[in-house]
Amino acid sequence: MPPVTKRSDGNPSDEYAALVTDAATGDPQSLEQLLMKAQEVAYRFSRSVCGGPADAEDVMQDALMKTYRYVKRIHDPRAFRTWLYRTVRNACLMKRRKKAGEPDRVLSLDEILPASDGRVTGFEPAGPGRTPEAVAVNNALRRGLKKAFRALPPGYRAIVFLREMEGLSTREVAQVLKISEPNVKMRLHRARLFLRKQLEDQ
Amino acid sequence: MSARRQPPPHARCLALLGQLSRYVDNEMTARERRKIDVHCNDCARCRRMIAGLRRTVALCREAGPTPLPARLRKRAKADIARLLRSL
């Protein structure tokens, strides 16, 4: 009979913690599930924030081995989720340093403020419904977001990815990136303004 | 007849711009929120800015996680099986 661990009510950090606890007590299915999740996170982070597919495969291998070792010496299962993202980010940074890739930079005011004539236009979705027009407008917005996201400097891209796309809390993002919570909020705000402006300009 | 130009961004709008993420994330006190609501009653530009920010956040959240491609999923499973067999 597999070990019984109290499952969370949908909080991802608690779900990871339950898997780590079960895996550490010898449940092979939990260990397999955890190792697969680690590789999925590594792939998503690497593809979204760092580099190309070849890098993603290397980062996945790294996450697999390190997660396995983590489970063997686990102290705090609840810290696993942030540990995993931090580990994956560090692996990506190492890759980028080796290739002297995309430099990080600070977003300028010109990139986030409204146009100098004060123009602020909308880019509302086509509204509810699955009419061909609504689907086309919403697909164009999604493509626009993808392009705008790619144009963000890497430091901001990591914050948008972790906070908005992966659903980490501000505190978790701060722990992953080793910066203060106010800094996470400030950078997230600038990144949102940048994305909004890019979507407006498209 | 020349086209009417919009005035430059009002200083009040620029001052509020830095707070709009807290507004859309519902992290403001009722008093702070009310100040922005009152300003927006007369400022279409800030209303559009808030709507745009909300839509940007929603688009990011809707984007969701990128699924692992089938080829990599197969390889990941094989790597896990190999690792567990080697124990």
XYZ file of C-alpha atoms in Angstrom:
289
model
C 0.000 0.000 0.000
C 1.511 3.385 -0.941
C 2.317 5.842 1.863
C -0.560 8.116 2.741
C 0.307 11.789 2.788
C -2.216 14.516 3.378
C -2.645 16.252 0.017
C -2.919 20.012 -0.287
C -5.913 21.961 -1.524
C -4.260 22.852 -4.797
C -1.289 24.885 -3.528
C 1.575 23.836 -5.857
C 4.246 24.225 -3.136
C 2.280 21.871 -0.887
C 1.801 19.413 -3.757
C 5.550 19.345 -4.370
C 6.191 18.968 -0.617
C 3.840 15.968 -0.428
C 5.578 14.326 -3.381
C 9.030 14.942 -1.858
C 7.918 13.475 1.471
C 6.444 10.378 -0.180
C 9.477 9.942 -2.444
C 11.859 10.257 0.521
C 9.980 7.513 2.365
C 10.445 5.152 -0.570
C 7.329 5.507 -2.738
C 8.642 4.854 -6.279
C 5.625 6.407 -8.038
C 6.043 9.683 -6.138
C 9.758 9.708 -6.947
C 9.057 9.155 -10.657
C 6.380 11.844 -10.661
C 8.688 14.293 -8.892
C 11.574 13.618 -11.282
C 9.251 14.182 -14.265
C 7.956 17.441 -12.773
C 11.539 18.607 -12.205
C 12.354 18.015 -15.853
C 9.182 19.777 -16.996
C 10.066 22.833 -14.892
C 13.611 22.767 -16.269
C 12.295 22.648 -19.841
C 9.774 25.458 -19.340
C 12.217 27.760 -17.566
C 14.984 27.106 -20.019
C 12.817 27.567 -23.133
C 10.953 30.598 -21.809
C 13.705 32.511 -20.076
C 17.092 31.288 -21.232
C 17.912 29.679 -24.481
C 17.347 27.172 -27.220
C 16.246 23.539 -27.240
C 19.762 22.110 -26.860
C 20.272 24.119 -23.659
C 16.888 22.955 -22.381
C 17.874 19.306 -22.721
C 21.104 19.862 -20.752
C 19.255 21.774 -18.045
C 16.681 18.949 -17.825
C 19.466 16.395 -17.212
C 20.925 18.618 -14.524
C 17.519 19.003 -12.825
C 16.971 15.228 -12.922
C 20.214 14.380 -11.102
C 20.003 17.238 -8.607
C 16.369 16.501 -7.726
C 17.233 12.867 -7.111
C 20.063 13.893 -4.768
C 17.779 16.455 -3.053
C 15.213 13.785 -2.196
C 17.943 11.662 -0.581
C 19.040 14.432 1.779
C 15.752 16.246 2.237
C 15.303 18.495 5.284
C 12.388 20.740 4.380
C 9.962 19.395 1.728
C 8.173 22.745 1.604
C 11.354 24.426 0.392
C 11.598 22.081 -2.606
C 9.649 24.164 -5.134
C 11.770 27.301 -4.742
C 14.922 25.158 -4.564
C 13.978 23.555 -7.902
C 13.402 26.870 -9.712
C 16.615 28.294 -8.208
C 18.586 25.229 -9.298
C 17.188 25.396 -12.829
C 17.872 29.127 -13.047
C 21.465 28.632 -11.905
C 21.954 25.924 -14.546
C 20.589 28.313 -17.192
C 22.864 31.133 -15.992
C 25.895 28.856 -16.243
C 24.942 28.020 -19.829
C 24.510 31.674 -20.698
C 27.853 32.652 -19.184
C 29.609 29.963 -21.179
C 28.128 31.316 -24.395
C 28.383 35.024 -23.458
C 24.758 35.259 -24.520
C 22.075 37.906 -24.182
C 23.187 40.654 -21.750
C 20.807 41.699 -18.983
C 19.780 45.352 -18.727
C 17.368 47.704 -16.980
C 14.200 48.791 -18.809
C 14.353 52.481 -19.701
C 11.473 54.865 -18.991
C 10.909 55.274 -22.728
C 10.166 51.582 -22.932
C 7.472 51.617 -20.262
C 5.882 55.081 -20.205
C 3.000 56.042 -22.511
C 3.958 57.763 -25.774
C 5.105 61.394 -25.403
C 1.810 62.622 -26.884
C 0.052 60.905 -23.999
C -1.665 58.436 -26.309
C -2.933 55.300 -24.589
C -4.905 53.038 -26.856
C -6.692 49.865 -25.937
C -6.074 46.355 -27.136
C -9.099 44.643 -25.791
C -9.873 41.050 -26.715
C -12.651 40.444 -29.186
C -14.993 39.547 -26.370
C -16.669 36.286 -25.455
C -17.669 33.755 -28.039
C -15.892 31.556 -30.557
C -16.672 33.465 -33.728
C -13.851 33.325 -36.306
C -13.217 37.052 -35.748
C -12.938 36.680 -31.944
C -10.623 33.695 -32.279
C -8.416 35.572 -34.777
C -8.153 38.676 -32.557
C -7.342 36.671 -29.448
C -4.789 34.534 -31.312
C -3.117 37.701 -32.596
C -2.955 39.040 -29.018
C -1.358 35.796 -27.835
C 1.218 35.954 -30.650
C 1.856 39.587 -29.750
C 2.419 38.676 -26.113
C 4.891 35.968 -27.082
C 6.860 38.460 -29.172
C 6.735 41.124 -26.431
C 7.798 38.582 -23.785
C 10.838 37.650 -25.912
C 11.763 41.348 -26.149
C 11.943 41.693 -22.343
C 15.471 41.745 -20.844
C 16.184 38.319 -19.227
C 15.991 39.561 -15.617
C 12.433 40.835 -16.148
C 11.462 37.837 -18.270
C 12.337 35.518 -15.364
C 10.065 37.485 -13.028
C 7.079 37.498 -15.413
C 7.603 33.781 -16.080
C 7.801 32.804 -12.402
C 5.060 35.102 -11.100
C 2.479 35.204 -13.904
C 3.025 32.020 -15.881
C 4.155 29.579 -13.178
C 2.108 31.140 -10.370
C 4.818 31.512 -7.716
C 4.098 34.000 -4.939
C 6.078 37.236 -4.657
C 7.953 35.728 -1.704
C 8.811 32.580 -3.678
C 10.048 34.613 -6.646
C 12.226 36.664 -4.260
C 13.681 33.447 -2.833
C 14.366 31.975 -6.282
C 16.060 35.104 -7.609
C 17.636 36.119 -4.281
C 16.289 39.659 -4.411
C 13.930 41.512 -2.054
C 10.128 41.290 -2.356
C 9.802 45.055 -3.070
C 12.344 44.601 -5.877
C 10.280 41.722 -7.338
C 7.156 43.924 -7.282
C 8.928 46.897 -8.827
C 10.453 44.820 -11.641
C 7.177 42.995 -12.278
C 5.360 46.326 -12.572
C 7.903 47.666 -15.089
C 7.758 44.436 -17.057
C 3.946 44.642 -17.227
C 4.118 48.253 -18.421
C 6.646 47.221 -21.064
C 4.471 44.321 -22.275
C 1.374 46.543 -22.343
C 3.168 49.141 -24.412
C 4.501 46.533 -26.836
C 1.018 45.051 -27.271
C -0.416 48.520 -27.830
C 2.211 49.308 -30.466
C 1.682 46.088 -32.440
C -8.955 72.103 -39.902
C -6.020 70.540 -38.011
C -6.446 67.324 -36.048
C -6.854 67.812 -32.320
C -3.735 66.714 -30.432
C -4.051 65.026 -27.058
C -2.358 66.939 -24.221
C 0.892 65.505 -22.758
C 0.480 62.998 -19.925
C -0.779 64.807 -16.865
C 1.602 64.852 -13.907
C -1.083 63.181 -11.818
C -1.372 60.331 -14.350
C 2.393 59.794 -14.276
C 2.383 59.807 -10.477
C -0.344 57.154 -10.453
C 1.352 55.012 -13.095
C 3.807 53.595 -10.552
C 0.944 52.337 -8.396
C -1.229 50.669 -10.997
C 0.069 47.119 -10.494
C -0.907 47.363 -6.832
C -4.323 48.562 -8.024
C -4.914 45.697 -10.466
C -3.530 43.164 -7.941
C -5.969 44.442 -5.264
C -3.090 45.253 -2.901
C -4.258 48.788 -2.048
C -6.087 50.098 0.961
C -9.663 51.267 0.324
C -8.465 54.863 0.603
C -5.666 54.450 -1.951
C -8.062 52.680 -4.300
C -10.668 55.407 -3.988
C -8.097 58.071 -4.977
C -7.429 56.230 -8.229
C -11.126 55.589 -8.871
C -11.889 59.296 -8.417
C -9.075 60.250 -10.813
C -10.249 57.689 -13.383
C -13.768 59.118 -13.352
C -12.366 62.052 -15.323
C -9.376 60.426 -17.043
C -10.029 58.144 -20.000
C -6.283 57.683 -20.512
C -5.776 56.131 -17.069
C -8.907 53.994 -17.514
C -7.423 52.637 -20.745
C -4.039 52.148 -19.057
C -5.636 50.097 -16.250
C -7.691 48.045 -18.726
C -4.537 47.413 -20.787
C -2.547 46.355 -17.720
C -5.346 44.023 -16.624
C -5.488 42.477 -20.083
C -1.688 42.097 -20.176
C -1.688 40.251 -16.839
C -4.601 38.057 -17.966
C -2.828 37.192 -21.240
C 0.339 36.206 -19.338
C -1.649 33.993 -16.972
C -3.654 32.436 -19.805
C -0.419 31.611 -21.646
C 0.069 28.783 -19.133
C 2.921 26.337 -18.994
C 4.644 25.207 -22.191
C 4.064 21.445 -22.458
C 7.031 19.136 -22.831
C 7.217 17.991 -26.491
C 6.479 14.264 -27.022
C 10.072 13.461 -28.009
C 11.484 15.040 -24.849
C 8.800 13.469 -22.652
C 9.784 10.053 -23.987
C 13.447 10.784 -23.363
C 12.741 12.147 -19.862
C 10.844 8.955 -18.980
C 13.716 6.807 -20.294
C 16.267 8.849 -18.301
C 14.213 8.447 -15.118
C 13.854 4.689 -15.669
C 17.610 4.380 -16.286
C 18.410 6.372 -13.139
C 16.062 4.300 -10.970
C 17.395 1.016 -12.412
C 20.948 2.025 -11.586
C 20.193 2.249 -7.852
